[in-house]
């Protein structure tokens, strides 16, 4: 006996399943083994970034099957599809890194196109590596469908000589090896044990930062981000996510009901108090852009400035994602933030309940080891700080988690490099001096193109023991695993004629993360003269293809480095077509 069909009057899938004119469409569904009942139920896109590129994504296939079980239990019809990822750890330090940030837009675009083309009614999105998390959430917000996000989970820490190790240690070991302080055999031993399982990088790098964001902003189920990828509990969270999206669909709770200015503020708080990746300063404005909300890098940094840092995670601290999960995860963090009145409690979540109601259910307290009390934080200001000044009128960003206050101020002469490769070669050859500010320009979203991360260079500096003895600024990005006084997102970028394009060797640069300053000791008149003599952006080898297209479309890093006008210009919402 057939169940009474779902009323699809206001659902996108009616365009492919209902009425005599859709008989050809239904024939395709019969060809895939669907029956009448399944065809006339809501269609739920299960979007996964599964691939064999890296451990971050390798377990997503398994988790997607669990999501589909949950959708079916909720009387929905799941339709799985995949999209790309570019994995930063493998793309790092060479031309491949130019594909990384551009892949965020490609992920959002391909998910949007698949959902539109097949008229799915809701989405559960699974992602594992850095850019795939914001890319998937951006698509949800852009489409404004009932949406649930689920993280693929973190990698387990490796163990060597009785200590936890991560891929960050391997990057830094390259610098130690190059400096003659680590043998070939020791490097080979470390590289074999650092990454022992499936999952994304285990420190509070970009993947885990954005996983925390997914919970804090309300798109993911509480505590779903925490369990490492190999844990069986990930499958339970996946089933629950499939069930949850059916509940949201029934109640017509959509992504933009969840992602609001207030929930973006909550997310920024969690990034700050965990010492999260500077890349959140790029991704949160991009997510806001998809909802038509004004929330740029400066807004993010304002929140970072007055949020205590109280979660002790790598790279600035001691612990990894597995430890955070065992200490209670994001729900306990948000409970601490609420004690200080730093959480907007009325925000809706993927459970159908408000964030305040979800926090009410949290029994655990801060353990004082991984999660400190907000009353006794590691530091009174956030782990990530915004900087502005005549060198970065549109702002810049630096991660200070784990840095003492004396190391948050730096003044020195500039040593200018036109690209990352030049800087990395100079670091390897020790062609720089203690006390200098290394400047890497032409690495912005348009000028790179692609706004590469600089982990290879910063890790080499750390490996040489010079991480605290020099500073580094760039219009590109830094990895979430970067540590030291490394300032990224300097805007306007060099390709757009920003002041970073006008610097010369020896110019005195002042960086101060305590008062938020980034300046160069040049008068406005000197900067104007140099601008008048500037020969324009450096030519790149990307004169065609996807990266050329990206360079033509991409906007300012301050606004999230987006490639389309966003919700403010939209003339329809997908769910209402």
CSV table of N, CA, C and O in Angstrom, one decimal, residues 13 58 92 164 176 234 516:
chain,number,residue,atom,x,y,z
A,13,UNK,N,11.3,20.0,-6.5
A,13,UNK,CA,11.3,18.7,-7.2
A,13,UNK,C,10.0,18.4,-7.9
A,13,UNK,O,9.9,17.5,-8.7
A,58,UNK,N,38.6,11.1,2.2
A,58,UNK,CA,38.6,9.6,1.8
A,58,UNK,C,37.4,8.9,2.6
A,58,UNK,O,36.9,7.9,2.1
A,92,UNK,N,50.2,22.7,-1.2
A,92,UNK,CA,51.0,23.7,-0.6
A,92,UNK,C,52.4,23.8,-1.2
A,92,UNK,O,53.1,22.8,-1.5
A,164,UNK,N,52.3,13.7,20.7
A,164,UNK,CA,51.4,13.9,19.5
A,164,UNK,C,52.1,14.7,18.4
A,164,UNK,O,52.8,15.7,18.7
A,176,UNK,N,64.0,22.4,9.7
A,176,UNK,CA,65.0,21.9,10.6
A,176,UNK,C,66.0,21.0,9.8
A,176,UNK,O,67.2,21.1,10.0
A,234,UNK,N,30.8,9.0,13.9
A,234,UNK,CA,30.6,9.9,12.8
A,234,UNK,C,29.4,9.4,12.0
A,234,UNK,O,28.6,10.2,11.5
A,516,UNK,N,46.6,47.1,16.9
A,516,UNK,CA,46.0,46.9,15.6
A,516,UNK,C,46.6,47.7,14.5
A,516,UNK,O,45.9,48.1,13.5
